[in-house]
XYZ file of C-alpha atoms in Angstrom:
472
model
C -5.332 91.769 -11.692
C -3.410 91.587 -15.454
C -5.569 90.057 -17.594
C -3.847 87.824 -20.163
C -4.415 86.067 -23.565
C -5.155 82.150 -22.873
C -6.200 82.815 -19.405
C -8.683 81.249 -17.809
C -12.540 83.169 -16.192
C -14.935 81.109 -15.162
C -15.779 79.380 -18.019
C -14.050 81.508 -20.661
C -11.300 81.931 -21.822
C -9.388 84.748 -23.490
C -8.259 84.780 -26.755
C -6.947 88.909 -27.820
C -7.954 92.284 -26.471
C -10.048 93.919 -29.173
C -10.675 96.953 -27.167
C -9.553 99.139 -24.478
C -10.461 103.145 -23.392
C -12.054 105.164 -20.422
C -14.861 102.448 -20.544
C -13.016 99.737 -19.916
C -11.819 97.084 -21.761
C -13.549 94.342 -23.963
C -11.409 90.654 -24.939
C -12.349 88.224 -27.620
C -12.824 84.876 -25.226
C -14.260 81.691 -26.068
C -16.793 79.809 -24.074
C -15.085 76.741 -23.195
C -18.627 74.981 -22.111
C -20.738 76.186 -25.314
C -17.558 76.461 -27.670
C -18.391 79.492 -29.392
C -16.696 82.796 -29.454
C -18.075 85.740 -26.844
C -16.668 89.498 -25.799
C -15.900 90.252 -22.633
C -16.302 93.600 -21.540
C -14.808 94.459 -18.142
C -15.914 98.158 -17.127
C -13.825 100.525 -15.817
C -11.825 100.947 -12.887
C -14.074 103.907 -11.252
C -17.009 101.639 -11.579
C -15.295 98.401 -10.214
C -14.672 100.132 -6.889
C -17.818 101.544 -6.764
C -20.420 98.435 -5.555
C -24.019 100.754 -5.859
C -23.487 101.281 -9.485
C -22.028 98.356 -10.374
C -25.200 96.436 -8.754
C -27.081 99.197 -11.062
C -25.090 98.015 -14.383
C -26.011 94.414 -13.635
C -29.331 95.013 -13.407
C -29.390 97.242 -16.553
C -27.035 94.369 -18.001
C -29.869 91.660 -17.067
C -32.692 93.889 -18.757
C -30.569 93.716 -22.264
C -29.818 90.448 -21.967
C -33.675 90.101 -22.906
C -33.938 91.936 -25.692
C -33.742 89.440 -28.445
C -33.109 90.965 -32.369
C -31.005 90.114 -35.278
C -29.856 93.746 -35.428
C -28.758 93.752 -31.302
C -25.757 92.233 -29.712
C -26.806 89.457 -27.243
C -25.796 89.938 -23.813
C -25.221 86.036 -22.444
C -24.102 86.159 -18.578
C -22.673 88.669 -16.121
C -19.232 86.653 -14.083
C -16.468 87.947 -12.064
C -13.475 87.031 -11.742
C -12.078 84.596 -9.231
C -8.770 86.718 -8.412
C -10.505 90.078 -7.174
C -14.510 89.726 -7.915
C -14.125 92.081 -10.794
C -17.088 92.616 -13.350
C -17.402 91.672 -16.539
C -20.220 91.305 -19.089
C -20.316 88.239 -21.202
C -21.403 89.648 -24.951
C -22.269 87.973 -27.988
C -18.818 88.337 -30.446
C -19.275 90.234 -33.708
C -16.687 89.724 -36.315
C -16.571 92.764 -38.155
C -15.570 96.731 -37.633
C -17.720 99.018 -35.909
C -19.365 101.872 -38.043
C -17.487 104.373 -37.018
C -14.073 102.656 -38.611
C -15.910 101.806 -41.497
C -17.123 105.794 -41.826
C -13.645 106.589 -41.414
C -12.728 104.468 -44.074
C -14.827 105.378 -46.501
C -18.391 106.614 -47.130
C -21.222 103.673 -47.782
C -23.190 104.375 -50.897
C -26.197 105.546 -50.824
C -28.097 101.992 -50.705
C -26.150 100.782 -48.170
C -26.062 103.778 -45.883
C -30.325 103.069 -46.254
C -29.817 99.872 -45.548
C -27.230 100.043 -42.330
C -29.922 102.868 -40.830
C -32.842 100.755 -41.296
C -31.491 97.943 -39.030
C -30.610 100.581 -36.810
C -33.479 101.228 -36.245
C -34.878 98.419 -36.175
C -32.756 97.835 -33.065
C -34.016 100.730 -31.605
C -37.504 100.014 -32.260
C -37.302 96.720 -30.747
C -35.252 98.474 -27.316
C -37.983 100.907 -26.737
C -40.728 98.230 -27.161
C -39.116 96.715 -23.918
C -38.668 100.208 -22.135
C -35.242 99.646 -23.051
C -33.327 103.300 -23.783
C -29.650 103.119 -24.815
C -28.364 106.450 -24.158
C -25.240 106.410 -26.030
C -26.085 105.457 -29.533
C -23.339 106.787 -31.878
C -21.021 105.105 -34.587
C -18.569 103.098 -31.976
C -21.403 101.587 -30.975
C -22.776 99.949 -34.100
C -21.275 96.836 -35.483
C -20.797 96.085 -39.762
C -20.681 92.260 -39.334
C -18.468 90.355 -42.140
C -22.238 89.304 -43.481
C -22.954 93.349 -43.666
C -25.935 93.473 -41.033
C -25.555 95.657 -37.674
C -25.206 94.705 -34.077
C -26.185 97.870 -32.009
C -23.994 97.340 -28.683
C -24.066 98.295 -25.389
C -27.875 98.726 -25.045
C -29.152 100.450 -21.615
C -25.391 100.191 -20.422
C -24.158 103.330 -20.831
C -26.128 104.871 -18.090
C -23.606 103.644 -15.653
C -20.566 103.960 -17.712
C -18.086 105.937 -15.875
C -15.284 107.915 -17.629
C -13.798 110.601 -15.476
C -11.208 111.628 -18.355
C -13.893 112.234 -21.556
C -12.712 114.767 -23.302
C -13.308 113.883 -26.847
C -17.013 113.375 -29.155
C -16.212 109.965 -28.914
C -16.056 109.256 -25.512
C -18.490 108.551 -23.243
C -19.177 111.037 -20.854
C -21.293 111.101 -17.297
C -21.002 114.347 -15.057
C -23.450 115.452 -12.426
C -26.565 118.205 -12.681
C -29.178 118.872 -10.577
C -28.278 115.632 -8.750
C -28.858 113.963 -12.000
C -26.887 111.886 -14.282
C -25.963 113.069 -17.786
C -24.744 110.406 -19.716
C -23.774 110.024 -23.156
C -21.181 111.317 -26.287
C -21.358 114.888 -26.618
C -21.654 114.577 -29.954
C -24.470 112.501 -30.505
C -25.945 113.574 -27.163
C -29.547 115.537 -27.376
C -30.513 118.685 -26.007
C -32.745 117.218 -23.042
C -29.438 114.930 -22.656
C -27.224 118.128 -22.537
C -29.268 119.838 -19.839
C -29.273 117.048 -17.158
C -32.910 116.491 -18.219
C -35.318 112.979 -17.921
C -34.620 111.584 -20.960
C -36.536 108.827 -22.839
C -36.637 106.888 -26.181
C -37.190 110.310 -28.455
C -33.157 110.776 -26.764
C -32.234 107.843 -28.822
C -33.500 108.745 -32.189
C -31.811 112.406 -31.612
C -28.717 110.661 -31.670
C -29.623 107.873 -34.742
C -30.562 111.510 -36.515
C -26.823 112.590 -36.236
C -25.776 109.333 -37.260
C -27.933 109.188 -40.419
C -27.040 112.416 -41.391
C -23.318 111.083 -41.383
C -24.289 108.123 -43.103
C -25.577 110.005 -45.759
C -23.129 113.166 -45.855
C -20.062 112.111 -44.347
C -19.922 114.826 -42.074
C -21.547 115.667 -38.612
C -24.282 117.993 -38.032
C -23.230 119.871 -35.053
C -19.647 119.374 -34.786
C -17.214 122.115 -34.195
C -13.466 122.590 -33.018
C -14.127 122.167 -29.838
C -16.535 119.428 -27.338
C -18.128 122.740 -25.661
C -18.865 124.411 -28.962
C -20.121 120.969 -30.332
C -22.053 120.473 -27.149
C -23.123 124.338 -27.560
C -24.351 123.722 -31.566
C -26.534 120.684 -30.595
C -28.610 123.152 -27.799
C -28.635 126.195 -30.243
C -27.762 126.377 -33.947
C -29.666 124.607 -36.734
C -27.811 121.009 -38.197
C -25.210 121.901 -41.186
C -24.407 120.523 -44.255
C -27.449 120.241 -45.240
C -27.077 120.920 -48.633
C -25.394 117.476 -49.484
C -28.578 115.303 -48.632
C -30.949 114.329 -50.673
C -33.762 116.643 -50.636
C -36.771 113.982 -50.071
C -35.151 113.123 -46.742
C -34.663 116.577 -45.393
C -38.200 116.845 -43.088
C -37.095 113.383 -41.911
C -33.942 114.740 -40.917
C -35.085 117.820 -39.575
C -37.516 116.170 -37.192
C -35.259 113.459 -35.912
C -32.518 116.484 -35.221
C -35.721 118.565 -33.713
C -34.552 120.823 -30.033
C -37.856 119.610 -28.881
C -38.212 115.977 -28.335
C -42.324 116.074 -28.658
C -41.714 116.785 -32.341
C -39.498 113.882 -33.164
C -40.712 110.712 -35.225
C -40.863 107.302 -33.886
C -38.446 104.566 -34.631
C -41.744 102.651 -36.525
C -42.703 105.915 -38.320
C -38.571 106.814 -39.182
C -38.317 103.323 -40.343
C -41.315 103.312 -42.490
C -39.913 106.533 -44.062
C -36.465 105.173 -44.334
C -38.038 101.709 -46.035
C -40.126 103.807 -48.819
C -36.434 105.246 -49.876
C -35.053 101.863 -49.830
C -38.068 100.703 -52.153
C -38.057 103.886 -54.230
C -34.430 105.583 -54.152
C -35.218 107.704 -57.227
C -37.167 109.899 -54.898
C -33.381 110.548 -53.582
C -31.780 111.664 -56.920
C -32.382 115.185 -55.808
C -30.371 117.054 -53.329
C -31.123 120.124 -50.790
C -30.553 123.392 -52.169
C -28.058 125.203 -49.941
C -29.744 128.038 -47.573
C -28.927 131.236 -48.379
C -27.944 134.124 -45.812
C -31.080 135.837 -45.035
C -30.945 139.500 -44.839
C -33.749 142.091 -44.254
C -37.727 142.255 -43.411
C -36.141 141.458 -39.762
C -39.251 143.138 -38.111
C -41.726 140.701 -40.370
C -39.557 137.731 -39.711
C -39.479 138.511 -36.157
C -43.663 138.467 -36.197
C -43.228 134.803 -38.368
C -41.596 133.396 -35.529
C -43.503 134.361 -32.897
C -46.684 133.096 -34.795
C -44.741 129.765 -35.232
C -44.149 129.095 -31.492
C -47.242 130.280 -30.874
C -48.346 127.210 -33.275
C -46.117 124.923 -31.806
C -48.131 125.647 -27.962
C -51.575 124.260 -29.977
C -52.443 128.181 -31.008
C -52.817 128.422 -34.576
C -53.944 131.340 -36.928
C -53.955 132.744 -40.482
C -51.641 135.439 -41.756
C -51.512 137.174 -44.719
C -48.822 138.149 -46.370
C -48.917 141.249 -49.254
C -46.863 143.468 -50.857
C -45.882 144.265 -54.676
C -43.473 142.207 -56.717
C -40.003 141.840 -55.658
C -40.301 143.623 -51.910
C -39.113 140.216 -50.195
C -42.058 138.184 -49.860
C -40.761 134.653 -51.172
C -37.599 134.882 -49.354
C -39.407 135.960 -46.285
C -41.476 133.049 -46.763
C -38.529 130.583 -47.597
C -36.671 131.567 -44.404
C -39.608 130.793 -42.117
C -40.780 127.638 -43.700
C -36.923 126.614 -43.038
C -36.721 126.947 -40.026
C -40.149 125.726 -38.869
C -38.916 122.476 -40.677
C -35.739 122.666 -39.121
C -37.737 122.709 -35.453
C -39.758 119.575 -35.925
C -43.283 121.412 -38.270
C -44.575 119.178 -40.970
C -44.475 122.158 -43.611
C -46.971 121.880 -46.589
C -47.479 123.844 -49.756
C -50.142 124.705 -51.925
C -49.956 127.372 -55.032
C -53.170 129.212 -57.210
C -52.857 129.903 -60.345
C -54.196 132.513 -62.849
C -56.951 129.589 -64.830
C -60.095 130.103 -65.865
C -62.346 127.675 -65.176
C -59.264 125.849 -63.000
C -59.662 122.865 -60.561
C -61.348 123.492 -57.800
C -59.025 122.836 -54.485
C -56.294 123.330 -56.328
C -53.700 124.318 -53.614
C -55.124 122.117 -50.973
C -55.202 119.172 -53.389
C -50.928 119.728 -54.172
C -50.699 120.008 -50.224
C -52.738 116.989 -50.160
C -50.266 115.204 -52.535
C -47.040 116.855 -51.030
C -48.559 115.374 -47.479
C -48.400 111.766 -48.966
C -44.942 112.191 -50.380
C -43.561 113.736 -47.079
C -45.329 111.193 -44.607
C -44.873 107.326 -43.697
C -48.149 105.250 -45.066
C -49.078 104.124 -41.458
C -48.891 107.847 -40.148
C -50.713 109.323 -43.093
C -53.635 106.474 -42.702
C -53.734 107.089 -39.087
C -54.519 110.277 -39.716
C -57.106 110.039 -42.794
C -59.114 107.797 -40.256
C -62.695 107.348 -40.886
C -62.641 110.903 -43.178
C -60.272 109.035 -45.676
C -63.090 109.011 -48.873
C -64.032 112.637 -48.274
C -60.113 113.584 -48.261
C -59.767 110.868 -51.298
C -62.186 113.492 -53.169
C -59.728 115.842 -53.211
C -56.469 113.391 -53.152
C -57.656 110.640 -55.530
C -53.990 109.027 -55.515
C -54.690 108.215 -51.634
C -57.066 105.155 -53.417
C -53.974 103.831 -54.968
C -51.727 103.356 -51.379
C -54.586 102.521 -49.667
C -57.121 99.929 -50.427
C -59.192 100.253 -47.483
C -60.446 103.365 -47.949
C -64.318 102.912 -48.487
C -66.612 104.785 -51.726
C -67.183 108.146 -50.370
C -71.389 108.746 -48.459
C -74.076 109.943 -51.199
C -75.322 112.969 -49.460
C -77.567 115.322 -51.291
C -75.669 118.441 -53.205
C -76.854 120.876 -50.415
C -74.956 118.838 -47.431
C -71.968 117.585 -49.598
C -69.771 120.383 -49.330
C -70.411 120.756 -45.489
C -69.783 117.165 -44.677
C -66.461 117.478 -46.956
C -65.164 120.514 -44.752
C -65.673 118.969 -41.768
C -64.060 115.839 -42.808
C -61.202 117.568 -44.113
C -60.779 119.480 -40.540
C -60.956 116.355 -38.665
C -58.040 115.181 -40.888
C -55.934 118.391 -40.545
C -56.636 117.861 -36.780
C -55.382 114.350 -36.526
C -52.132 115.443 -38.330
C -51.183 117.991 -36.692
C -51.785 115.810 -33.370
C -48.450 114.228 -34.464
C -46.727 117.440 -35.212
C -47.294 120.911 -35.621
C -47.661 122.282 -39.325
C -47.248 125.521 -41.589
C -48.845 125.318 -44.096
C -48.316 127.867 -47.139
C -51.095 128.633 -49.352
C -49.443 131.012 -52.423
C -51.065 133.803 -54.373
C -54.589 133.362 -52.731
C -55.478 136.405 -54.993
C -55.844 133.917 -57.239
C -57.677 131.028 -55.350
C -60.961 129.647 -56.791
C -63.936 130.348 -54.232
C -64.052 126.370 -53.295
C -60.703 126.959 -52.030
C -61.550 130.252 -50.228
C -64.632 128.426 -49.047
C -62.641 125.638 -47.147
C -59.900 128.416 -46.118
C -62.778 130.416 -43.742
C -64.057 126.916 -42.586
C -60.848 125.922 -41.697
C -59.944 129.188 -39.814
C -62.619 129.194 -37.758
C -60.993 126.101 -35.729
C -57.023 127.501 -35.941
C -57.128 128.620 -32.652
C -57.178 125.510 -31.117
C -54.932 123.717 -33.300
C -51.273 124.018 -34.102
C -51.675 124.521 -37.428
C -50.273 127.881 -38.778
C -51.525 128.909 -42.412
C -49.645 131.531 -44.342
C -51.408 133.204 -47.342
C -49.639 135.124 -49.663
């Protein structure tokens, strides 16, 4: 069947194709008993002949059709048409461009590209609430309305979108592994995606990771010249072009773009992050300084690592690091807080200093304070929990975001110190139940014994936590 502008479906009728490629094609149409404008996406050929998935994509079509958001394109109805019984999906009509033309275009400033990913995630938030994965998120599939909001499109179709000619990063693409289904862009496609793996939500915010970081740099994190080396980048190499984003938003960034899905963020903790730019975008004034190659102390390196994964599995420990001035110890230490950041670890920092008489706690009070500036409120609360006035002693600022936090138990001198270690090990416990940490604690030579004190509390317990603490 040719379909034709003025012709008549059902009730719609079309009006201009506005789309056509390996997934089919979508017409502007107008809904002759509602009189408002629609999309019409007819899938392609290799699914219209093939009735078990196409029974699947109406049913998947049904499911979106209930998800109800300002930031999600409204499926209306499922039809066929008269002629031949072929498919189509009824859409709400967005007049606008998608993201992906406006990217090409030009590059959104730095509020708006905040703003666009925000609703994105929104959308996505909202999807997974319903069990609702989309599987193809990526630029072509985002919508810049003429009043400047998104539409997120095509939610939980692309699982049965067929394109047996994807040869591009902006294609969809389904092949067979294992007897499963992998089905996505291979670009914007996650590891777990990229093996034939289950796949769930954490898939999706993967992909809205690659498409922030092109929101914000212009440029992809993983591409390369060719799909397989693209594909190839996502499973192995660390995300580039790093060095044009704002530095604040890095361990954001590195977490959504994490190999392991476990260590991703959820779309209500990446959206509380991403709203605390939009209400405070001088924290993003500041960009990433480049990495540098890394060259020598191989064999130590090598040891770093394997103390990291070992972290990441729930078994912590403390290493010390020594050595005289200028053998390699701070880049050592750089290189392996980069990466763990890179693979999903919430990496904190606390210095000593060379004070007489100096505050007590100093390095775990500036890890305390780094920990609020690097976490969304809701996360960071969940994990003060009911220790939140003993970890207040040490963070007072924490009294300031959160008003809830009750005045701290009079205990007598001899059981205060106690009952604040154990506090503060519950708290290090509940945070690193979200994701693993390193946690750097520099020049202990120097520490003060209240912070040595806590230290040997604290390491008695590292064992069973994945928390790794390096003291140099």
């Amino acid at each position: 069947m040719t379909l034709e502008a003025g012709q008549q479906l059902l009730h719609y009728r079309l009006i201009e194709k506005i789309g056509e490629g390996g997934m089919g094609i979508v017409w502007k149409a107008e809904d002759t008993k509602l009189h408002r404008p629609v999309a019409l996406k007819f899938p392609a050929s290799g699914l219209q002949n093939d009735a078990t998935a196409l029974a699947r994509l109406c049913r998947e079509a049904k499911s979106a059709a209930a998800l109800d958001h300002p930031y999600i394109c409204k499926v209306y109805d499922i039809g066929e048409t008269d002629e031949d019984a072929r498919a189509f999906i009824a859409m709400e009509y967005v007049d606008g461009e998608t993201l992906a033309s406006r990217l090409e275009r030009e590059r959104p400033s730095l509020a708006e590209a905040l703003r666009i990913a925000v609703e994105v995630v929104e959308a996505l938030e909202k999807a997974h609430e319903k069990k609702i994965v989309h599987r193809d998120l990526k630029p072509a599939n985002v919508m810049i309305g003429r009043d400047r909001h998104v539409k997120v499109t095509d939610f939980g179709l692309a699982k049965e979108v067929y394109n047996e000619s994807a040869d591009s990063e902006t294609a969809t693409l389904e092949g067979v592994t294992r007897g499963d289904h992998i089905v996505g862009t291979p670009g914007y496609m996650s590891p777990e995606q990229l093996r034939g793996d289950a796949i769930d939500g954490r898939s999706d915010l993967f992909a809205f990771g690659v498409v922030l970081h092109e929101l914000l740099t212009g440029t992809h994190p993983f591409r390369r010249s060719s799909v397989p080396e693209t594909m190839a980048a996502i499973l192995n190499e660390a995300p580039s072009g790093n060095e044009n984003l704002p530095a604040a938003i890095q361990p954001l960034l590195d977490r959504l773009l994490s190999k392991d899905a476990k260590a991703r963020p959820s779309p209500e903790e990446t959206r509380s992050e991403l709203q605390r730019f939009v209400e405070r975008p001088e924290l993003l004034r500041a960009v990433a300084a480049p990495r540098r190659p890394f060259v020598g102390r191989e064999s130590e390196l090598s040891e770093l690592r394997a103390h990291v994964e070992r972290a990441r599995s729930g078994i912590g420990n403390l290493v010390l690091i020594g050595g005289e001035p200028g053998v390699g110890k701070t880049r050592l230490i750089e290189e392996i807080l980069s990466e763990a950041g890179e693979h999903g670890f919430l990496v904190l920092k606390g210095h000593c200093y060379e004070l007489e008489g100096g505050q007590p706690y100093l390095p775990w009070v500036e890890s305390f304070d780094l920990a609020m500036r690097l976490l969304p409120a809701d996360r960071l609360r969940e994990a003060l929990g009911a220790d939140a006035a003993e970890v207040a002693k040490l963070a007072p600022a924490l009294r300031g975001t959160y008003e809830d936090i009750p005045k701290p138990i009079e205990l007598p001198p001899e059981q205060q110190q106690r009952f604040l270690f154990n506090s503060l090990r519950a708290f290090i416990e509940r945070l690193s139940g979200r994701a693993p940490i390193v946690w750097l604690l520099d020049d202990l030579h120097w520490a003060d014994d209240s912070s040595l004190a806590l230290l040997q509390h604290l390491v008695q317990c590292l064992a069973e936590l994945p928390v790794l603490i390096l003291g140099t």
